[in-house]
Amino acid sequence: MRGQGYDGAANMSGIYNGLQSRLQRQNSKALYIHCHAHSLNLVLVESAKSSIQFVTFFSLVEKLYTFIANSSKRHAAFMEIQKAMYPEDRPLELKKLSDIRWACRESAPRTTRKVIPALKQFLEEIVQKHPPDASAGDASILLQSINFEFLVRLEIATPVFQETAYTSNVLQQKDFDLAASYRTGDGVLQSLRGLRNDEKFQEILTNDKERAESMAIDLPSGIPGQGRRRKMPERYKYSATSTTEDQQYQSLDEYYRMRVFYIFRYKEHLKVETT
């Protein structure tokens, strides 16, 4: 044995009773390295937690999955709606989120993105059913949450997790060497930087406006929350205590650019290394 790599859990990495220390007592050359693919997952965990926008987003994705998966009747109805809307495609199951393998979360927003029109119609049928279904209240809350901002978050999160999921899978290949891992790490960073620019944002916003129109989702008539917030005095605008919450936005596009698009990034304070 030349080495061993696990996640950072104490039962695996502990220096006294962890699995890696027990193996090292048998073979002192079996050096332990914190799995780089798992480190990448930790970066995703902390990045998503740093933004209330995406904490809310993943919470809604999980609630949509639970609402359908916990009822065989609702699950069957959702499958039938997909068959009617997409007769040439196989119906897709919503994916459960994983708290351990965040790279696996790539499949959840990707699937939701594909079936969101069917998902909205499914919830509408439950809400409009007469006499009311017992789950109509929950369906109404979920339906109201599928708004334009949710579409924007969905369109931003999906490509980010697709890039990182690919990297996570590559890092776990048996024949992958150290030099190739560095090249892969650099490649994913370049890809993510390429996603984070004004041109990409305008493309996302334009696509989401067209999709919202096709799904009969209303665009916001004003900047969310700004009319209710007292304007910050100019002398405090750039103080150390000011945040993005205090900022007054000039347009709806600027609001989504600063509050949703640019806020989902790798924070400078993160200490987790991916390579």
CSV table of N, CA and C in Angstrom, one decimal, residues 63-225:
chain,number,residue,atom,x,y,z
A,63,LYS,N,-38.0,20.3,-1.1
A,63,LYS,CA,-39.4,20.2,-0.7
A,63,LYS,C,-40.2,19.7,-1.9
A,64,LEU,N,-39.9,20.1,-3.1
A,64,LEU,CA,-40.6,19.6,-4.3
A,64,LEU,C,-40.4,18.1,-4.5
A,65,TYR,N,-39.1,17.7,-4.2
A,65,TYR,CA,-38.9,16.2,-4.3
A,65,TYR,C,-39.7,15.5,-3.2
A,66,THR,N,-39.7,16.0,-2.0
A,66,THR,CA,-40.4,15.3,-0.9
A,66,THR,C,-41.9,15.3,-1.2
A,67,PHE,N,-42.5,16.4,-1.7
A,67,PHE,CA,-43.9,16.5,-1.9
A,67,PHE,C,-44.4,15.4,-2.9
A,68,ILE,N,-43.6,15.1,-3.9
A,68,ILE,CA,-44.0,14.1,-4.9
A,68,ILE,C,-43.6,12.7,-4.5
A,69,ALA,N,-42.4,12.5,-4.0
A,69,ALA,CA,-41.9,11.2,-3.6
A,69,ALA,C,-42.6,10.6,-2.5
A,70,ASN,N,-43.2,11.4,-1.6
A,70,ASN,CA,-43.8,10.8,-0.4
A,70,ASN,C,-45.2,10.3,-0.6
A,71,SER,N,-45.7,10.5,-1.8
A,71,SER,CA,-47.1,10.0,-2.2
A,71,SER,C,-47.0,9.3,-3.5
A,72,SER,N,-47.4,8.0,-3.5
A,72,SER,CA,-47.5,7.2,-4.7
A,72,SER,C,-48.5,7.8,-5.7
A,73,LYS,N,-49.6,8.4,-5.1
A,73,LYS,CA,-50.6,9.0,-6.0
A,73,LYS,C,-50.1,10.2,-6.7
A,74,ARG,N,-49.4,11.1,-5.9
A,74,ARG,CA,-48.9,12.3,-6.5
A,74,ARG,C,-47.8,12.0,-7.5
A,75,HIS,N,-47.0,11.0,-7.2
A,75,HIS,CA,-45.9,10.5,-8.0
A,75,HIS,C,-46.4,10.1,-9.4
A,76,ALA,N,-47.5,9.2,-9.3
A,76,ALA,CA,-48.1,8.7,-10.6
A,76,ALA,C,-48.7,9.8,-11.4
A,77,ALA,N,-49.3,10.8,-10.7
A,77,ALA,CA,-49.9,11.9,-11.5
A,77,ALA,C,-48.8,12.8,-12.1
A,78,PHE,N,-47.7,13.0,-11.5
A,78,PHE,CA,-46.6,13.7,-12.1
A,78,PHE,C,-46.0,13.0,-13.3
A,79,MET,N,-45.9,11.7,-13.2
A,79,MET,CA,-45.4,10.9,-14.3
A,79,MET,C,-46.4,11.0,-15.5
A,80,GLU,N,-47.6,11.0,-15.3
A,80,GLU,CA,-48.6,11.1,-16.3
A,80,GLU,C,-48.6,12.4,-17.0
A,81,ILE,N,-48.4,13.5,-16.3
A,81,ILE,CA,-48.3,14.8,-16.9
A,81,ILE,C,-47.1,14.9,-17.8
A,82,GLN,N,-46.0,14.4,-17.3
A,82,GLN,CA,-44.8,14.4,-18.2
A,82,GLN,C,-45.0,13.6,-19.5
A,83,LYS,N,-45.7,12.5,-19.4
A,83,LYS,CA,-45.9,11.7,-20.6
A,83,LYS,C,-46.8,12.5,-21.6
A,84,ALA,N,-47.7,13.2,-21.0
A,84,ALA,CA,-48.6,14.0,-21.9
A,84,ALA,C,-47.9,15.2,-22.5
A,85,MET,N,-47.0,15.8,-21.7
A,85,MET,CA,-46.3,17.0,-22.2
A,85,MET,C,-45.1,16.6,-23.1
A,86,TYR,N,-44.4,15.5,-22.8
A,86,TYR,CA,-43.2,15.1,-23.5
A,86,TYR,C,-43.4,13.7,-24.0
A,87,PRO,N,-44.3,13.4,-24.9
A,87,PRO,CA,-44.6,12.0,-25.3
A,87,PRO,C,-43.4,11.2,-25.9
A,88,GLU,N,-42.4,11.9,-26.4
A,88,GLU,CA,-41.2,11.2,-27.0
A,88,GLU,C,-40.1,11.0,-26.0
A,89,ASP,N,-40.2,11.5,-24.8
A,89,ASP,CA,-39.2,11.4,-23.7
A,89,ASP,C,-39.7,10.5,-22.6
A,90,ARG,N,-38.7,9.9,-21.9
A,90,ARG,CA,-39.0,9.1,-20.8
A,90,ARG,C,-39.2,10.0,-19.6
A,91,PRO,N,-40.3,9.8,-18.8
A,91,PRO,CA,-40.5,10.6,-17.6
A,91,PRO,C,-39.3,10.6,-16.6
A,92,LEU,N,-39.0,11.7,-16.0
A,92,LEU,CA,-37.9,11.9,-15.2
A,92,LEU,C,-38.3,11.9,-13.7
A,93,GLU,N,-37.6,11.3,-12.8
A,93,GLU,CA,-37.8,11.4,-11.4
A,93,GLU,C,-37.0,12.6,-10.8
A,94,LEU,N,-37.7,13.4,-10.0
A,94,LEU,CA,-36.9,14.4,-9.2
A,94,LEU,C,-35.9,13.7,-8.3
A,95,LYS,N,-34.8,14.3,-8.2
A,95,LYS,CA,-33.7,13.7,-7.4
A,95,LYS,C,-33.6,14.3,-6.0
A,96,LYS,N,-33.3,13.3,-5.1
A,96,LYS,CA,-33.1,13.7,-3.7
A,96,LYS,C,-31.7,14.3,-3.5
A,97,LEU,N,-31.6,15.3,-2.7
A,97,LEU,CA,-30.4,16.0,-2.4
A,97,LEU,C,-29.6,15.2,-1.4
A,98,SER,N,-28.3,15.2,-1.5
A,98,SER,CA,-27.4,14.5,-0.5
A,98,SER,C,-26.6,15.5,0.3
A,99,ASP,N,-26.6,15.3,1.6
A,99,ASP,CA,-25.9,16.2,2.5
A,99,ASP,C,-24.4,15.9,2.6
A,100,ILE,N,-24.1,14.7,2.1
A,100,ILE,CA,-22.7,14.2,2.2
A,100,ILE,C,-22.0,14.5,0.9
A,101,ARG,N,-22.5,14.0,-0.2
A,101,ARG,CA,-21.9,14.2,-1.5
A,101,ARG,C,-22.6,15.3,-2.3
A,102,TRP,N,-22.0,16.5,-2.1
A,102,TRP,CA,-22.6,17.7,-2.7
A,102,TRP,C,-22.4,17.7,-4.2
A,103,ALA,N,-21.4,17.0,-4.7
A,103,ALA,CA,-21.2,17.0,-6.2
A,103,ALA,C,-22.4,16.2,-6.8
A,104,CYS,N,-23.0,15.3,-6.0
A,104,CYS,CA,-24.2,14.5,-6.5
A,104,CYS,C,-25.4,15.4,-6.6
A,105,ARG,N,-25.4,16.6,-6.0
A,105,ARG,CA,-26.5,17.5,-6.2
A,105,ARG,C,-26.7,18.1,-7.6
A,106,GLU,N,-25.7,17.8,-8.4
A,106,GLU,CA,-25.8,18.3,-9.8
A,106,GLU,C,-27.0,17.8,-10.5
A,107,SER,N,-27.4,16.5,-10.2
A,107,SER,CA,-28.5,15.9,-10.9
A,107,SER,C,-29.9,16.5,-10.4
A,108,ALA,N,-29.9,17.0,-9.2
A,108,ALA,CA,-31.2,17.6,-8.7
A,108,ALA,C,-31.6,18.8,-9.4
A,109,PRO,N,-30.8,19.9,-9.5
A,109,PRO,CA,-31.2,21.1,-10.3
A,109,PRO,C,-31.3,20.8,-11.8
A,110,ARG,N,-30.4,19.9,-12.3
A,110,ARG,CA,-30.5,19.6,-13.7
A,110,ARG,C,-31.8,18.9,-14.1
A,111,THR,N,-32.3,18.0,-13.3
A,111,THR,CA,-33.6,17.3,-13.6
A,111,THR,C,-34.7,18.3,-13.4
A,112,THR,N,-34.7,19.1,-12.3
A,112,THR,CA,-35.7,20.1,-12.1
A,112,THR,C,-35.8,21.1,-13.2
A,113,ARG,N,-34.7,21.5,-13.8
A,113,ARG,CA,-34.6,22.4,-14.9
A,113,ARG,C,-35.4,21.8,-16.1
A,114,LYS,N,-35.2,20.5,-16.3
A,114,LYS,CA,-35.9,19.9,-17.5
A,114,LYS,C,-37.4,19.8,-17.4
A,115,VAL,N,-37.8,19.5,-16.1
A,115,VAL,CA,-39.3,19.2,-16.0
A,115,VAL,C,-40.0,20.3,-15.3
A,116,ILE,N,-39.5,21.5,-15.2
A,116,ILE,CA,-40.2,22.6,-14.4
A,116,ILE,C,-41.5,23.0,-15.0
A,117,PRO,N,-41.7,22.9,-16.4
A,117,PRO,CA,-43.1,23.2,-16.9
A,117,PRO,C,-44.1,22.2,-16.4
A,118,ALA,N,-43.7,20.9,-16.5
A,118,ALA,CA,-44.6,19.8,-16.0
A,118,ALA,C,-44.8,19.9,-14.5
A,119,LEU,N,-43.8,20.3,-13.8
A,119,LEU,CA,-43.9,20.5,-12.3
A,119,LEU,C,-44.9,21.6,-12.0
A,120,LYS,N,-44.9,22.7,-12.7
A,120,LYS,CA,-45.8,23.8,-12.4
A,120,LYS,C,-47.2,23.4,-12.8
A,121,GLN,N,-47.4,22.7,-13.9
A,121,GLN,CA,-48.8,22.2,-14.3
A,121,GLN,C,-49.3,21.2,-13.3
A,122,PHE,N,-48.4,20.3,-12.8
A,122,PHE,CA,-48.8,19.3,-11.8
A,122,PHE,C,-49.4,20.0,-10.5
A,123,LEU,N,-48.7,21.1,-10.0
A,123,LEU,CA,-49.1,21.8,-8.8
A,123,LEU,C,-50.4,22.5,-9.1
A,124,GLU,N,-50.5,23.1,-10.2
A,124,GLU,CA,-51.7,23.9,-10.6
A,124,GLU,C,-52.9,23.0,-10.6
A,125,GLU,N,-52.8,21.8,-11.1
A,125,GLU,CA,-53.9,20.9,-11.1
A,125,GLU,C,-54.4,20.5,-9.7
A,126,ILE,N,-53.4,20.3,-8.8
A,126,ILE,CA,-53.8,20.0,-7.4
A,126,ILE,C,-54.5,21.2,-6.8
A,127,VAL,N,-54.0,22.4,-7.0
A,127,VAL,CA,-54.6,23.6,-6.4
A,127,VAL,C,-56.0,23.8,-6.9
A,128,GLN,N,-56.2,23.6,-8.2
A,128,GLN,CA,-57.5,23.9,-8.9
A,128,GLN,C,-58.5,22.7,-8.7
A,129,LYS,N,-58.1,21.6,-8.2
A,129,LYS,CA,-59.0,20.5,-8.1
A,129,LYS,C,-60.2,20.8,-7.2
A,130,HIS,N,-61.4,20.3,-7.6
A,130,HIS,CA,-62.6,20.5,-6.8
A,130,HIS,C,-63.3,19.1,-6.7
A,131,PRO,N,-63.6,18.7,-5.5
A,131,PRO,CA,-63.4,19.3,-4.2
A,131,PRO,C,-61.8,19.4,-3.9
A,132,PRO,N,-61.4,20.3,-3.1
A,132,PRO,CA,-59.9,20.4,-2.8
A,132,PRO,C,-59.3,19.2,-2.3
A,133,ASP,N,-58.1,18.9,-2.8
A,133,ASP,CA,-57.3,17.8,-2.3
A,133,ASP,C,-56.7,18.2,-1.0
A,134,ALA,N,-56.4,17.1,-0.2
A,134,ALA,CA,-55.8,17.4,1.2
A,134,ALA,C,-54.5,18.1,1.1
A,135,SER,N,-53.8,17.9,0.0
A,135,SER,CA,-52.4,18.5,-0.2
A,135,SER,C,-52.5,19.8,-0.9
A,136,ALA,N,-53.6,20.4,-1.1
A,136,ALA,CA,-53.8,21.6,-1.9
A,136,ALA,C,-53.0,22.8,-1.3
A,137,GLY,N,-53.1,22.8,0.0
A,137,GLY,CA,-52.4,23.9,0.7
A,137,GLY,C,-50.9,23.9,0.5
A,138,ASP,N,-50.3,22.7,0.7
A,138,ASP,CA,-48.8,22.6,0.4
A,138,ASP,C,-48.5,22.9,-1.0
A,139,ALA,N,-49.4,22.4,-1.9
A,139,ALA,CA,-49.1,22.6,-3.4
A,139,ALA,C,-49.2,24.1,-3.7
A,140,SER,N,-50.1,24.8,-3.1
A,140,SER,CA,-50.2,26.2,-3.3
A,140,SER,C,-49.0,27.0,-2.9
A,141,ILE,N,-48.4,26.6,-1.8
A,141,ILE,CA,-47.2,27.3,-1.3
A,141,ILE,C,-46.0,27.0,-2.2
A,142,LEU,N,-45.9,25.8,-2.7
A,142,LEU,CA,-44.8,25.4,-3.6
A,142,LEU,C,-45.0,26.1,-4.9
A,143,LEU,N,-46.3,26.2,-5.4
A,143,LEU,CA,-46.5,26.8,-6.7
A,143,LEU,C,-46.2,28.3,-6.6
A,144,GLN,N,-46.4,29.0,-5.6
A,144,GLN,CA,-46.1,30.4,-5.4
A,144,GLN,C,-44.6,30.6,-5.4
A,145,SER,N,-43.8,29.6,-4.9
A,145,SER,CA,-42.4,29.7,-4.8
A,145,SER,C,-41.7,29.5,-6.2
A,146,ILE,N,-42.4,28.9,-7.1
A,146,ILE,CA,-41.9,28.7,-8.5
A,146,ILE,C,-42.1,30.0,-9.3
A,147,ASN,N,-41.3,31.0,-9.0
A,147,ASN,CA,-41.5,32.3,-9.6
A,147,ASN,C,-40.3,32.6,-10.5
A,148,PHE,N,-40.2,33.9,-10.9
A,148,PHE,CA,-39.1,34.2,-11.8
A,148,PHE,C,-37.7,34.1,-11.2
A,149,GLU,N,-37.6,34.5,-9.9
A,149,GLU,CA,-36.4,34.4,-9.2
A,149,GLU,C,-35.9,33.0,-9.1
A,150,PHE,N,-36.8,32.1,-8.9
A,150,PHE,CA,-36.5,30.7,-8.8
A,150,PHE,C,-35.9,30.2,-10.1
A,151,LEU,N,-36.5,30.7,-11.2
A,151,LEU,CA,-35.9,30.3,-12.6
A,151,LEU,C,-34.5,30.8,-12.7
A,152,VAL,N,-34.3,32.0,-12.3
A,152,VAL,CA,-32.9,32.6,-12.4
A,152,VAL,C,-31.9,31.8,-11.6
A,153,ARG,N,-32.3,31.5,-10.3
A,153,ARG,CA,-31.4,30.6,-9.5
A,153,ARG,C,-31.1,29.3,-10.1
A,154,LEU,N,-32.2,28.7,-10.7
A,154,LEU,CA,-32.0,27.4,-11.3
A,154,LEU,C,-31.1,27.4,-12.5
A,155,GLU,N,-31.2,28.5,-13.3
A,155,GLU,CA,-30.4,28.6,-14.5
A,155,GLU,C,-28.9,28.9,-14.1
A,156,ILE,N,-28.7,29.5,-12.9
A,156,ILE,CA,-27.3,29.8,-12.5
A,156,ILE,C,-26.7,28.6,-11.8
A,157,ALA,N,-27.4,27.9,-11.0
A,157,ALA,CA,-26.9,26.8,-10.2
A,157,ALA,C,-26.5,25.6,-11.0
A,158,THR,N,-27.4,25.3,-12.0
A,158,THR,CA,-27.2,24.1,-12.8
A,158,THR,C,-25.9,24.0,-13.5
A,159,PRO,N,-25.4,24.9,-14.3
A,159,PRO,CA,-24.1,24.8,-15.0
A,159,PRO,C,-22.9,24.8,-14.0
A,160,VAL,N,-23.1,25.5,-12.9
A,160,VAL,CA,-22.0,25.5,-11.9
A,160,VAL,C,-21.8,24.1,-11.3
A,161,PHE,N,-22.9,23.4,-11.0
A,161,PHE,CA,-22.8,22.1,-10.4
A,161,PHE,C,-22.5,21.0,-11.5
A,162,GLN,N,-22.8,21.3,-12.7
A,162,GLN,CA,-22.4,20.4,-13.8
A,162,GLN,C,-20.9,20.4,-13.9
A,163,GLU,N,-20.3,21.5,-13.9
A,163,GLU,CA,-18.8,21.6,-14.0
A,163,GLU,C,-18.1,20.9,-12.8
A,164,THR,N,-18.6,21.2,-11.6
A,164,THR,CA,-17.9,20.6,-10.4
A,164,THR,C,-18.2,19.1,-10.3
A,165,ALA,N,-19.4,18.7,-10.7
A,165,ALA,CA,-19.7,17.2,-10.6
A,165,ALA,C,-18.7,16.5,-11.6
A,166,TYR,N,-18.5,17.0,-12.8
A,166,TYR,CA,-17.6,16.4,-13.7
A,166,TYR,C,-16.2,16.3,-13.1
A,167,THR,N,-15.7,17.3,-12.5
A,167,THR,CA,-14.4,17.3,-11.9
A,167,THR,C,-14.3,16.3,-10.7
A,168,SER,N,-15.4,16.3,-9.9
A,168,SER,CA,-15.4,15.3,-8.8
A,168,SER,C,-15.3,13.9,-9.3
A,169,ASN,N,-16.0,13.6,-10.3
A,169,ASN,CA,-16.0,12.2,-10.9
A,169,ASN,C,-14.6,11.9,-11.4
A,170,VAL,N,-14.0,12.9,-12.1
A,170,VAL,CA,-12.7,12.6,-12.7
A,170,VAL,C,-11.6,12.4,-11.6
A,171,LEU,N,-11.7,13.2,-10.5
A,171,LEU,CA,-10.7,13.1,-9.5
A,171,LEU,C,-10.7,11.7,-8.8
A,172,GLN,N,-11.8,11.0,-9.0
A,172,GLN,CA,-11.9,9.7,-8.3
A,172,GLN,C,-11.6,8.5,-9.2
A,173,GLN,N,-11.1,8.8,-10.4
A,173,GLN,CA,-10.7,7.7,-11.3
A,173,GLN,C,-9.5,7.0,-10.8
A,174,LYS,N,-9.4,5.7,-11.0
A,174,LYS,CA,-8.3,4.9,-10.4
A,174,LYS,C,-7.0,5.2,-11.1
A,175,ASP,N,-7.0,5.5,-12.4
A,175,ASP,CA,-5.8,5.8,-13.2
A,175,ASP,C,-5.4,7.2,-13.3
A,176,PHE,N,-6.0,8.1,-12.4
A,176,PHE,CA,-5.7,9.5,-12.4
A,176,PHE,C,-4.5,9.8,-11.6
A,177,ASP,N,-3.5,10.6,-12.2
A,177,ASP,CA,-2.3,10.9,-11.5
A,177,ASP,C,-2.4,12.4,-11.0
A,178,LEU,N,-1.4,12.8,-10.3
A,178,LEU,CA,-1.3,14.1,-9.6
A,178,LEU,C,-1.3,15.2,-10.6
A,179,ALA,N,-0.5,15.1,-11.6
A,179,ALA,CA,-0.4,16.1,-12.6
A,179,ALA,C,-1.7,16.4,-13.3
A,180,ALA,N,-2.4,15.3,-13.6
A,180,ALA,CA,-3.7,15.4,-14.3
A,180,ALA,C,-4.7,16.1,-13.4
A,181,SER,N,-4.6,15.8,-12.1
A,181,SER,CA,-5.5,16.4,-11.1
A,181,SER,C,-5.4,17.9,-11.0
A,182,TYR,N,-4.1,18.4,-11.1
A,182,TYR,CA,-3.9,19.9,-11.1
A,182,TYR,C,-4.4,20.5,-12.4
A,183,ARG,N,-4.3,19.8,-13.5
A,183,ARG,CA,-4.8,20.4,-14.8
A,183,ARG,C,-6.3,20.4,-14.7
A,184,THR,N,-6.9,19.4,-14.2
A,184,THR,CA,-8.4,19.4,-14.0
A,184,THR,C,-8.9,20.5,-13.1
A,185,GLY,N,-8.2,20.7,-12.0
A,185,GLY,CA,-8.5,21.8,-11.1
A,185,GLY,C,-8.5,23.1,-11.7
A,186,ASP,N,-7.4,23.4,-12.5
A,186,ASP,CA,-7.3,24.6,-13.2
A,186,ASP,C,-8.4,24.8,-14.3
A,187,GLY,N,-8.7,23.7,-14.9
A,187,GLY,CA,-9.7,23.7,-16.0
A,187,GLY,C,-11.1,24.1,-15.4
A,188,VAL,N,-11.4,23.5,-14.3
A,188,VAL,CA,-12.8,23.9,-13.7
A,188,VAL,C,-12.8,25.3,-13.2
A,189,LEU,N,-11.7,25.8,-12.7
A,189,LEU,CA,-11.7,27.2,-12.3
A,189,LEU,C,-11.9,28.1,-13.4
A,190,GLN,N,-11.2,27.8,-14.6
A,190,GLN,CA,-11.3,28.7,-15.7
A,190,GLN,C,-12.8,28.6,-16.3
A,191,SER,N,-13.4,27.4,-16.2
A,191,SER,CA,-14.7,27.3,-16.7
A,191,SER,C,-15.7,28.1,-15.9
A,192,LEU,N,-15.5,28.1,-14.5
A,192,LEU,CA,-16.4,28.8,-13.6
A,192,LEU,C,-16.2,30.3,-13.8
A,193,ARG,N,-15.0,30.8,-14.0
A,193,ARG,CA,-14.7,32.2,-14.3
A,193,ARG,C,-15.4,32.6,-15.6
A,194,GLY,N,-15.4,31.7,-16.6
A,194,GLY,CA,-16.1,32.0,-17.8
A,194,GLY,C,-17.6,32.1,-17.7
A,195,LEU,N,-18.2,31.5,-16.7
A,195,LEU,CA,-19.6,31.6,-16.4
A,195,LEU,C,-20.0,32.9,-15.7
A,196,ARG,N,-19.0,33.5,-15.1
A,196,ARG,CA,-19.3,34.6,-14.2
A,196,ARG,C,-18.9,36.0,-14.9
A,197,ASN,N,-19.7,36.4,-15.8
A,197,ASN,CA,-19.5,37.7,-16.5
A,197,ASN,C,-20.8,38.3,-16.9
A,198,ASP,N,-20.8,39.6,-17.3
A,198,ASP,CA,-22.0,40.3,-17.6
A,198,ASP,C,-22.7,39.7,-18.8
A,199,GLU,N,-21.9,39.2,-19.8
A,199,GLU,CA,-22.5,38.6,-21.0
A,199,GLU,C,-23.3,37.4,-20.7
A,200,LYS,N,-22.7,36.5,-19.8
A,200,LYS,CA,-23.4,35.3,-19.4
A,200,LYS,C,-24.7,35.6,-18.6
A,201,PHE,N,-24.6,36.6,-17.8
A,201,PHE,CA,-25.8,37.0,-17.0
A,201,PHE,C,-26.9,37.5,-17.9
A,202,GLN,N,-26.6,38.3,-18.9
A,202,GLN,CA,-27.6,38.8,-19.8
A,202,GLN,C,-28.3,37.6,-20.6
A,203,GLU,N,-27.4,36.7,-20.9
A,203,GLU,CA,-28.0,35.5,-21.6
A,203,GLU,C,-28.9,34.7,-20.7
A,204,ILE,N,-28.5,34.5,-19.5
A,204,ILE,CA,-29.4,33.8,-18.5
A,204,ILE,C,-30.7,34.6,-18.3
A,205,LEU,N,-30.6,35.9,-18.1
A,205,LEU,CA,-31.8,36.7,-17.8
A,205,LEU,C,-32.8,36.7,-19.0
A,206,THR,N,-32.2,36.8,-20.2
A,206,THR,CA,-33.0,36.8,-21.4
A,206,THR,C,-33.8,35.4,-21.6
A,207,ASN,N,-33.0,34.3,-21.4
A,207,ASN,CA,-33.6,33.0,-21.5
A,207,ASN,C,-34.7,32.8,-20.5
A,208,ASP,N,-34.4,33.3,-19.2
A,208,ASP,CA,-35.4,33.1,-18.2
A,208,ASP,C,-36.7,33.9,-18.4
A,209,LYS,N,-36.5,35.1,-19.0
A,209,LYS,CA,-37.7,35.9,-19.3
A,209,LYS,C,-38.6,35.2,-20.3
A,210,GLU,N,-37.9,34.6,-21.3
A,210,GLU,CA,-38.7,33.9,-22.4
A,210,GLU,C,-39.3,32.7,-21.8
A,211,ARG,N,-38.6,32.0,-20.9
A,211,ARG,CA,-39.2,30.8,-20.3
A,211,ARG,C,-40.3,31.1,-19.3
A,212,ALA,N,-40.2,32.2,-18.6
A,212,ALA,CA,-41.3,32.6,-17.7
A,212,ALA,C,-42.5,33.0,-18.5
A,213,GLU,N,-42.3,33.6,-19.6
A,213,GLU,CA,-43.5,34.0,-20.4
A,213,GLU,C,-44.2,32.8,-21.0
A,214,SER,N,-43.4,31.7,-21.4
A,214,SER,CA,-44.0,30.5,-21.9
A,214,SER,C,-44.7,29.7,-20.8
A,215,MET,N,-44.3,29.9,-19.6
A,215,MET,CA,-44.9,29.2,-18.4
A,215,MET,C,-45.9,30.0,-17.7
A,216,ALA,N,-46.2,31.2,-18.2
A,216,ALA,CA,-47.2,32.1,-17.6
A,216,ALA,C,-46.8,32.5,-16.2
A,217,ILE,N,-45.5,32.7,-16.0
A,217,ILE,CA,-45.0,33.2,-14.7
A,217,ILE,C,-44.8,34.7,-14.9
A,218,ASP,N,-45.3,35.5,-14.0
A,218,ASP,CA,-45.2,37.0,-14.1
A,218,ASP,C,-43.8,37.4,-13.7
A,219,LEU,N,-43.4,38.4,-14.4
A,219,LEU,CA,-42.1,39.1,-14.1
A,219,LEU,C,-42.4,40.1,-13.0
A,220,PRO,N,-41.4,40.3,-12.1
A,220,PRO,CA,-41.6,41.3,-11.0
A,220,PRO,C,-41.9,42.6,-11.6
A,221,SER,N,-42.9,43.3,-11.0
A,221,SER,CA,-43.2,44.7,-11.4
A,221,SER,C,-42.2,45.7,-10.9
A,222,GLY,N,-41.5,45.4,-9.8
A,222,GLY,CA,-40.6,46.3,-9.2
A,222,GLY,C,-39.5,45.5,-8.5
A,223,ILE,N,-38.5,46.2,-8.0
A,223,ILE,CA,-37.4,45.6,-7.3
A,223,ILE,C,-37.8,45.0,-6.0
A,224,PRO,N,-37.7,43.7,-5.8
A,224,PRO,CA,-38.2,43.1,-4.6
A,224,PRO,C,-37.6,43.7,-3.3
A,225,GLY,N,-38.5,44.1,-2.4
A,225,GLY,CA,-38.1,44.6,-1.1
A,225,GLY,C,-37.6,46.0,-1.0
